[in-house]
Amino acid sequence: MKRALITGITGQDGSYLAELLLEKGYEVYGIWRRKSVVDYGNVEHIKDRIAFIYADMTDVVSLIAAVKIAKPDEVYNLAAQSFVATSWEQPIITADIDALGVTNLLEAMRIAAPDARFYQASTSEMFGLVQEAPQTEKTPFYPRSPYGVAKLYGHWITKNYRESYGMYACSGILFNHESERRGKEFVTRKITSAAARVKMGLQDCVELGNLEAKRDWGYARDYVRAMWLMLRQEKPDDYVIATGETRTVREFAERAFKCAGVEIEWKGSGVDEVGVDSETGKTRVRVNPAFFRPAEVDVLLGSPAKAESKLGWRREAPFEELVRRMVANDMELVRKERAAEVR
């Protein structure tokens, strides 16, 4: 039985990865931080099948202890301060976790489990002000946020440990990947939750930032399968995981509201733009300049060619199915909310 250690196990990707590894017969260990209130997050339904270890990405001593306890064959680093907007408000803690935290974990592995295989969650935000389209493993990086800068350090230190110590260390440069388990602070889930609540009469309008920002959106469950495939290869390498398609925030909002049964018509332009319910005439989407980034990333579009040819990876859920699943899940959550209020 293989043993895997996952950081960030209670998050979106961590939960899907834990499910995948359990299905494949792994013994799964998860690192989590000690809190005053126990919160299993997205792994509540499988918590009894996971061995949890208290540790912190900013504390190398605790990580060494965690690695010694887990004795892992594979380590997946999914822990991060992952909200881009927050990285401008909290740049130091973002760097501590997303940059130096990777070094701490690699050092813990070098000391306590040098033969284990390592996966680092890199991000398309490292491309930032993109130098070519689509972005590949050879595209130069130009991060545009403290989050992207910190992640770029994590990416390069992973490559450095691979080349310096001969460690099996991979980075997955994952483009935006969403799901029903995405946190509501992220724009996709913010939109699908609002669409459901508007349809059910619990919310009037959602405020968004740059409607023209383009992203390459995929389904998180498909993407964690790529993580596992990377550690199956004979030699470690880095891979872009993407769909090869890009859509605007506006398109995502249109699709989400349509799935909820609300048709959106657009009026105005720029900061005055609104999305109006074509049936009721009510404003359902409003542009709020407060949600624009200090340094905008206008378009991200990845090429999955290398992952498809070398890993045999293929995404299964198309964009329309991704949005449909997210909206359906949020509609069900709203129904439960309303039922609880009635009781």
PDB file of C-alpha atoms in Angstrom, residues 49-266:
ATOM      1  CA  ARG A  49     -10.235   7.486   6.102  1.00  0.00           C
ATOM      2  CA  ILE A  50      -7.504  10.119   6.429  1.00  0.00           C
ATOM      3  CA  ALA A  51      -4.735  10.342   9.030  1.00  0.00           C
ATOM      4  CA  PHE A  52      -4.376  14.018   9.952  1.00  0.00           C
ATOM      5  CA  ILE A  53      -1.089  15.496  11.162  1.00  0.00           C
ATOM      6  CA  TYR A  54      -0.766  18.959  12.705  1.00  0.00           C
ATOM      7  CA  ALA A  55       1.922  21.017  10.996  1.00  0.00           C
ATOM      8  CA  ASP A  56       2.419  24.410   9.369  1.00  0.00           C
ATOM      9  CA  MET A  57       4.080  25.395   6.094  1.00  0.00           C
ATOM     10  CA  THR A  58       5.953  28.179   7.875  1.00  0.00           C
ATOM     11  CA  ASP A  59       7.444  25.807  10.495  1.00  0.00           C
ATOM     12  CA  VAL A  60      10.040  23.445   9.031  1.00  0.00           C
ATOM     13  CA  VAL A  61      10.398  21.538  12.321  1.00  0.00           C
ATOM     14  CA  SER A  62       6.727  20.554  12.264  1.00  0.00           C
ATOM     15  CA  LEU A  63       7.014  19.547   8.597  1.00  0.00           C
ATOM     16  CA  ILE A  64      10.006  17.305   9.292  1.00  0.00           C
ATOM     17  CA  ALA A  65       8.005  15.643  12.063  1.00  0.00           C
ATOM     18  CA  ALA A  66       5.006  15.214   9.737  1.00  0.00           C
ATOM     19  CA  VAL A  67       7.134  13.584   7.031  1.00  0.00           C
ATOM     20  CA  LYS A  68       8.665  11.213   9.587  1.00  0.00           C
ATOM     21  CA  ILE A  69       5.195  10.206  10.794  1.00  0.00           C
ATOM     22  CA  ALA A  70       3.704   9.698   7.330  1.00  0.00           C
ATOM     23  CA  LYS A  71       6.740   7.983   5.764  1.00  0.00           C
ATOM     24  CA  PRO A  72       5.307   8.946   2.358  1.00  0.00           C
ATOM     25  CA  ASP A  73       6.015   7.531  -1.067  1.00  0.00           C
ATOM     26  CA  GLU A  74       4.465  10.652  -2.540  1.00  0.00           C
ATOM     27  CA  VAL A  75       4.031  14.222  -1.256  1.00  0.00           C
ATOM     28  CA  TYR A  76       1.553  16.632  -2.844  1.00  0.00           C
ATOM     29  CA  ASN A  77       1.960  20.280  -1.884  1.00  0.00           C
ATOM     30  CA  LEU A  78      -1.408  21.964  -2.405  1.00  0.00           C
ATOM     31  CA  ALA A  79      -1.207  24.313   0.586  1.00  0.00           C
ATOM     32  CA  ALA A  80      -1.268  28.005  -0.294  1.00  0.00           C
ATOM     33  CA  GLN A  81      -2.711  31.405   0.339  1.00  0.00           C
ATOM     34  CA  SER A  82      -4.514  30.944  -2.953  1.00  0.00           C
ATOM     35  CA  PHE A  83      -6.714  34.029  -3.343  1.00  0.00           C
ATOM     36  CA  VAL A  84      -4.987  36.499  -5.665  1.00  0.00           C
ATOM     37  CA  ALA A  85      -6.793  39.577  -4.328  1.00  0.00           C
ATOM     38  CA  THR A  86      -5.728  38.795  -0.759  1.00  0.00           C
ATOM     39  CA  SER A  87      -2.078  38.627  -1.814  1.00  0.00           C
ATOM     40  CA  TRP A  88      -1.993  42.427  -2.224  1.00  0.00           C
ATOM     41  CA  GLU A  89      -3.478  42.861   1.245  1.00  0.00           C
ATOM     42  CA  GLN A  90      -1.242  40.200   2.832  1.00  0.00           C
ATOM     43  CA  PRO A  91       1.899  39.938   0.682  1.00  0.00           C
ATOM     44  CA  ILE A  92       4.200  38.770   3.493  1.00  0.00           C
ATOM     45  CA  ILE A  93       2.122  35.806   4.655  1.00  0.00           C
ATOM     46  CA  THR A  94       1.511  34.926   1.003  1.00  0.00           C
ATOM     47  CA  ALA A  95       5.269  34.749   0.484  1.00  0.00           C
ATOM     48  CA  ASP A  96       5.810  32.852   3.724  1.00  0.00           C
ATOM     49  CA  ILE A  97       3.370  30.106   2.704  1.00  0.00           C
ATOM     50  CA  ASP A  98       3.484  30.031  -1.092  1.00  0.00           C
ATOM     51  CA  ALA A  99       7.228  30.616  -1.512  1.00  0.00           C
ATOM     52  CA  LEU A 100       9.259  29.799   1.599  1.00  0.00           C
ATOM     53  CA  GLY A 101       6.742  27.149   2.613  1.00  0.00           C
ATOM     54  CA  VAL A 102       7.692  25.124  -0.458  1.00  0.00           C
ATOM     55  CA  THR A 103      11.353  25.285   0.554  1.00  0.00           C
ATOM     56  CA  ASN A 104      10.434  24.174   4.068  1.00  0.00           C
ATOM     57  CA  LEU A 105       8.577  21.144   2.756  1.00  0.00           C
ATOM     58  CA  LEU A 106      11.298  20.207   0.270  1.00  0.00           C
ATOM     59  CA  GLU A 107      13.898  20.502   3.007  1.00  0.00           C
ATOM     60  CA  ALA A 108      11.793  18.312   5.281  1.00  0.00           C
ATOM     61  CA  MET A 109      11.634  15.715   2.512  1.00  0.00           C
ATOM     62  CA  ARG A 110      15.364  15.964   1.810  1.00  0.00           C
ATOM     63  CA  ILE A 111      16.037  15.218   5.462  1.00  0.00           C
ATOM     64  CA  ALA A 112      13.330  12.683   6.266  1.00  0.00           C
ATOM     65  CA  ALA A 113      12.127  11.170   2.952  1.00  0.00           C
ATOM     66  CA  PRO A 114      14.625  11.897   0.139  1.00  0.00           C
ATOM     67  CA  ASP A 115      13.297   9.095  -2.075  1.00  0.00           C
ATOM     68  CA  ALA A 116       9.677  10.240  -1.965  1.00  0.00           C
ATOM     69  CA  ARG A 117       8.166  11.804  -5.069  1.00  0.00           C
ATOM     70  CA  PHE A 118       7.058  15.440  -4.810  1.00  0.00           C
ATOM     71  CA  TYR A 119       4.344  17.416  -6.575  1.00  0.00           C
ATOM     72  CA  GLN A 120       4.271  21.212  -6.400  1.00  0.00           C
ATOM     73  CA  ALA A 121       1.086  23.098  -7.279  1.00  0.00           C
ATOM     74  CA  SER A 122       2.276  25.873  -9.571  1.00  0.00           C
ATOM     75  CA  THR A 123      -0.140  28.222 -11.314  1.00  0.00           C
ATOM     76  CA  SER A 124      -0.908  29.983 -14.579  1.00  0.00           C
ATOM     77  CA  GLU A 125      -0.737  33.269 -12.622  1.00  0.00           C
ATOM     78  CA  MET A 126       3.047  32.960 -12.988  1.00  0.00           C
ATOM     79  CA  PHE A 127       2.593  33.899 -16.674  1.00  0.00           C
ATOM     80  CA  GLY A 128       0.775  37.113 -15.715  1.00  0.00           C
ATOM     81  CA  LEU A 129       1.543  39.614 -18.455  1.00  0.00           C
ATOM     82  CA  VAL A 130       1.673  36.850 -21.031  1.00  0.00           C
ATOM     83  CA  GLN A 131       4.557  36.781 -23.488  1.00  0.00           C
ATOM     84  CA  GLU A 132       2.909  34.415 -25.987  1.00  0.00           C
ATOM     85  CA  ALA A 133      -0.348  32.571 -26.567  1.00  0.00           C
ATOM     86  CA  PRO A 134      -1.024  29.870 -25.800  1.00  0.00           C
ATOM     87  CA  GLN A 135       1.266  29.507 -22.809  1.00  0.00           C
ATOM     88  CA  THR A 136       3.442  26.375 -22.691  1.00  0.00           C
ATOM     89  CA  GLU A 137       6.106  24.956 -20.401  1.00  0.00           C
ATOM     90  CA  LYS A 138       8.654  27.114 -22.288  1.00  0.00           C
ATOM     91  CA  THR A 139       6.780  30.434 -22.108  1.00  0.00           C
ATOM     92  CA  PRO A 140       8.654  33.099 -20.074  1.00  0.00           C
ATOM     93  CA  PHE A 141       7.043  34.025 -16.757  1.00  0.00           C
ATOM     94  CA  TYR A 142       5.876  37.549 -15.856  1.00  0.00           C
ATOM     95  CA  PRO A 143       3.777  37.405 -12.637  1.00  0.00           C
ATOM     96  CA  ARG A 144       1.514  40.383 -11.887  1.00  0.00           C
ATOM     97  CA  SER A 145       0.570  39.835  -8.237  1.00  0.00           C
ATOM     98  CA  PRO A 146       2.305  38.965  -4.961  1.00  0.00           C
ATOM     99  CA  TYR A 147       0.595  35.583  -5.294  1.00  0.00           C
ATOM    100  CA  GLY A 148       2.075  34.976  -8.738  1.00  0.00           C
ATOM    101  CA  VAL A 149       5.533  36.096  -7.593  1.00  0.00           C
ATOM    102  CA  ALA A 150       5.440  33.816  -4.549  1.00  0.00           C
ATOM    103  CA  LYS A 151       4.262  30.880  -6.635  1.00  0.00           C
ATOM    104  CA  LEU A 152       7.069  31.482  -9.114  1.00  0.00           C
ATOM    105  CA  TYR A 153       9.596  31.145  -6.292  1.00  0.00           C
ATOM    106  CA  GLY A 154       7.936  27.875  -5.280  1.00  0.00           C
ATOM    107  CA  HIS A 155       8.114  26.669  -8.872  1.00  0.00           C
ATOM    108  CA  TRP A 156      11.818  27.466  -9.263  1.00  0.00           C
ATOM    109  CA  ILE A 157      12.858  26.112  -5.865  1.00  0.00           C
ATOM    110  CA  THR A 158      11.185  22.831  -6.795  1.00  0.00           C
ATOM    111  CA  LYS A 159      13.207  22.707  -9.994  1.00  0.00           C
ATOM    112  CA  ASN A 160      16.338  23.657  -8.012  1.00  0.00           C
ATOM    113  CA  TYR A 161      15.928  20.803  -5.515  1.00  0.00           C
ATOM    114  CA  ARG A 162      15.362  18.411  -8.407  1.00  0.00           C
ATOM    115  CA  GLU A 163      18.573  19.461 -10.078  1.00  0.00           C
ATOM    116  CA  SER A 164      20.651  19.976  -6.915  1.00  0.00           C
ATOM    117  CA  TYR A 165      19.733  16.857  -4.939  1.00  0.00           C
ATOM    118  CA  GLY A 166      18.366  14.494  -7.571  1.00  0.00           C
ATOM    119  CA  MET A 167      14.935  14.533  -5.947  1.00  0.00           C
ATOM    120  CA  TYR A 168      11.895  13.398  -7.909  1.00  0.00           C
ATOM    121  CA  ALA A 169      10.135  16.774  -7.898  1.00  0.00           C
ATOM    122  CA  CYS A 170       7.489  17.925 -10.392  1.00  0.00           C
ATOM    123  CA  SER A 171       5.487  21.097 -10.843  1.00  0.00           C
ATOM    124  CA  GLY A 172       2.046  21.197 -12.371  1.00  0.00           C
ATOM    125  CA  ILE A 173       1.382  24.610 -13.941  1.00  0.00           C
ATOM    126  CA  LEU A 174      -2.360  24.438 -13.528  1.00  0.00           C
ATOM    127  CA  PHE A 175      -4.620  26.945 -15.209  1.00  0.00           C
ATOM    128  CA  ASN A 176      -7.872  27.984 -13.515  1.00  0.00           C
ATOM    129  CA  HIS A 177      -9.792  24.937 -12.353  1.00  0.00           C
ATOM    130  CA  GLU A 178     -13.111  25.181 -10.588  1.00  0.00           C
ATOM    131  CA  SER A 179     -15.777  22.959  -9.042  1.00  0.00           C
ATOM    132  CA  GLU A 180     -18.676  22.789  -6.647  1.00  0.00           C
ATOM    133  CA  ARG A 181     -16.093  22.874  -3.837  1.00  0.00           C
ATOM    134  CA  ARG A 182     -14.529  26.177  -4.866  1.00  0.00           C
ATOM    135  CA  GLY A 183     -14.535  28.828  -2.138  1.00  0.00           C
ATOM    136  CA  LYS A 184     -17.105  31.602  -2.518  1.00  0.00           C
ATOM    137  CA  GLU A 185     -14.399  34.285  -2.543  1.00  0.00           C
ATOM    138  CA  PHE A 186     -13.327  33.108  -6.024  1.00  0.00           C
ATOM    139  CA  VAL A 187     -15.098  34.799  -8.915  1.00  0.00           C
ATOM    140  CA  THR A 188     -16.528  31.623 -10.465  1.00  0.00           C
ATOM    141  CA  ARG A 189     -18.201  30.428  -7.290  1.00  0.00           C
ATOM    142  CA  LYS A 190     -19.223  33.972  -6.444  1.00  0.00           C
ATOM    143  CA  ILE A 191     -21.081  34.056  -9.766  1.00  0.00           C
ATOM    144  CA  THR A 192     -22.724  30.616  -9.540  1.00  0.00           C
ATOM    145  CA  SER A 193     -23.812  31.201  -5.953  1.00  0.00           C
ATOM    146  CA  ALA A 194     -25.282  34.584  -6.894  1.00  0.00           C
ATOM    147  CA  ALA A 195     -27.087  33.120  -9.908  1.00  0.00           C
ATOM    148  CA  ALA A 196     -28.738  30.507  -7.695  1.00  0.00           C
ATOM    149  CA  ARG A 197     -29.677  33.014  -5.028  1.00  0.00           C
ATOM    150  CA  VAL A 198     -31.058  35.486  -7.557  1.00  0.00           C
ATOM    151  CA  LYS A 199     -33.192  32.767  -9.123  1.00  0.00           C
ATOM    152  CA  MET A 200     -34.528  31.756  -5.701  1.00  0.00           C
ATOM    153  CA  GLY A 201     -35.248  35.340  -4.661  1.00  0.00           C
ATOM    154  CA  LEU A 202     -32.572  35.583  -1.961  1.00  0.00           C
ATOM    155  CA  GLN A 203     -30.291  38.077  -3.720  1.00  0.00           C
ATOM    156  CA  ASP A 204     -30.829  40.916  -6.173  1.00  0.00           C
ATOM    157  CA  CYS A 205     -27.445  41.524  -7.754  1.00  0.00           C
ATOM    158  CA  VAL A 206     -23.782  40.460  -7.819  1.00  0.00           C
ATOM    159  CA  GLU A 207     -20.887  42.901  -8.187  1.00  0.00           C
ATOM    160  CA  LEU A 208     -17.912  41.887 -10.325  1.00  0.00           C
ATOM    161  CA  GLY A 209     -14.680  43.462 -11.513  1.00  0.00           C
ATOM    162  CA  ASN A 210     -13.160  43.193 -14.979  1.00  0.00           C
ATOM    163  CA  LEU A 211     -15.750  41.457 -17.150  1.00  0.00           C
ATOM    164  CA  GLU A 212     -13.310  41.195 -20.061  1.00  0.00           C
ATOM    165  CA  ALA A 213     -10.613  39.246 -18.190  1.00  0.00           C
ATOM    166  CA  LYS A 214     -10.119  35.941 -20.038  1.00  0.00           C
ATOM    167  CA  ARG A 215      -9.356  32.659 -18.311  1.00  0.00           C
ATOM    168  CA  ASP A 216      -8.783  29.026 -19.292  1.00  0.00           C
ATOM    169  CA  TRP A 217     -11.294  27.265 -17.002  1.00  0.00           C
ATOM    170  CA  GLY A 218     -11.314  23.524 -16.344  1.00  0.00           C
ATOM    171  CA  TYR A 219     -12.831  21.106 -13.838  1.00  0.00           C
ATOM    172  CA  ALA A 220     -10.797  20.473 -10.670  1.00  0.00           C
ATOM    173  CA  ARG A 221     -11.522  16.737 -10.535  1.00  0.00           C
ATOM    174  CA  ASP A 222      -9.906  16.339 -13.969  1.00  0.00           C
ATOM    175  CA  TYR A 223      -6.878  18.357 -12.903  1.00  0.00           C
ATOM    176  CA  VAL A 224      -5.984  16.363  -9.784  1.00  0.00           C
ATOM    177  CA  ARG A 225      -5.798  13.263 -11.980  1.00  0.00           C
ATOM    178  CA  ALA A 226      -2.996  15.036 -13.841  1.00  0.00           C
ATOM    179  CA  MET A 227      -1.132  15.541 -10.549  1.00  0.00           C
ATOM    180  CA  TRP A 228      -1.187  11.810  -9.896  1.00  0.00           C
ATOM    181  CA  LEU A 229      -0.107  11.018 -13.463  1.00  0.00           C
ATOM    182  CA  MET A 230       2.931  13.292 -13.151  1.00  0.00           C
ATOM    183  CA  LEU A 231       4.311  11.157 -10.336  1.00  0.00           C
ATOM    184  CA  ARG A 232       3.856   7.981 -12.414  1.00  0.00           C
ATOM    185  CA  GLN A 233       6.497   8.968 -14.979  1.00  0.00           C
ATOM    186  CA  GLU A 234      10.016   7.573 -15.132  1.00  0.00           C
ATOM    187  CA  LYS A 235      11.604  11.020 -14.852  1.00  0.00           C
ATOM    188  CA  PRO A 236      10.310  14.146 -13.078  1.00  0.00           C
ATOM    189  CA  ASP A 237       9.221  17.065 -15.228  1.00  0.00           C
ATOM    190  CA  ASP A 238       6.922  20.094 -15.285  1.00  0.00           C
ATOM    191  CA  TYR A 239       3.607  20.215 -17.143  1.00  0.00           C
ATOM    192  CA  VAL A 240       0.989  22.777 -18.133  1.00  0.00           C
ATOM    193  CA  ILE A 241      -2.514  21.532 -17.342  1.00  0.00           C
ATOM    194  CA  ALA A 242      -5.185  23.478 -19.216  1.00  0.00           C
ATOM    195  CA  THR A 243      -8.109  23.150 -21.625  1.00  0.00           C
ATOM    196  CA  GLY A 244      -6.713  25.179 -24.516  1.00  0.00           C
ATOM    197  CA  GLU A 245      -9.850  27.342 -24.469  1.00  0.00           C
ATOM    198  CA  THR A 246     -10.424  30.782 -22.981  1.00  0.00           C
ATOM    199  CA  ARG A 247     -13.568  32.672 -21.962  1.00  0.00           C
ATOM    200  CA  THR A 248     -14.286  36.016 -20.356  1.00  0.00           C
ATOM    201  CA  VAL A 249     -15.754  36.594 -16.920  1.00  0.00           C
ATOM    202  CA  ARG A 250     -18.758  38.015 -18.790  1.00  0.00           C
ATOM    203  CA  GLU A 251     -19.238  34.695 -20.614  1.00  0.00           C
ATOM    204  CA  PHE A 252     -18.990  32.767 -17.356  1.00  0.00           C
ATOM    205  CA  ALA A 253     -21.659  34.998 -15.810  1.00  0.00           C
ATOM    206  CA  GLU A 254     -23.944  34.641 -18.826  1.00  0.00           C
ATOM    207  CA  ARG A 255     -23.651  30.859 -18.779  1.00  0.00           C
ATOM    208  CA  ALA A 256     -24.164  30.602 -15.016  1.00  0.00           C
ATOM    209  CA  PHE A 257     -27.282  32.770 -14.977  1.00  0.00           C
ATOM    210  CA  LYS A 258     -28.661  30.909 -17.988  1.00  0.00           C
ATOM    211  CA  CYS A 259     -28.171  27.607 -16.163  1.00  0.00           C
ATOM    212  CA  ALA A 260     -30.135  29.102 -13.278  1.00  0.00           C
ATOM    213  CA  GLY A 261     -32.910  30.182 -15.627  1.00  0.00           C
ATOM    214  CA  VAL A 262     -32.070  33.894 -15.883  1.00  0.00           C
ATOM    215  CA  GLU A 263     -31.205  35.511 -19.238  1.00  0.00           C
ATOM    216  CA  ILE A 264     -28.789  38.451 -18.965  1.00  0.00           C
ATOM    217  CA  GLU A 265     -28.745  41.498 -21.270  1.00  0.00           C
ATOM    218  CA  TRP A 266     -25.823  43.943 -21.047  1.00  0.00           C
TER     219      TRP A 266
END
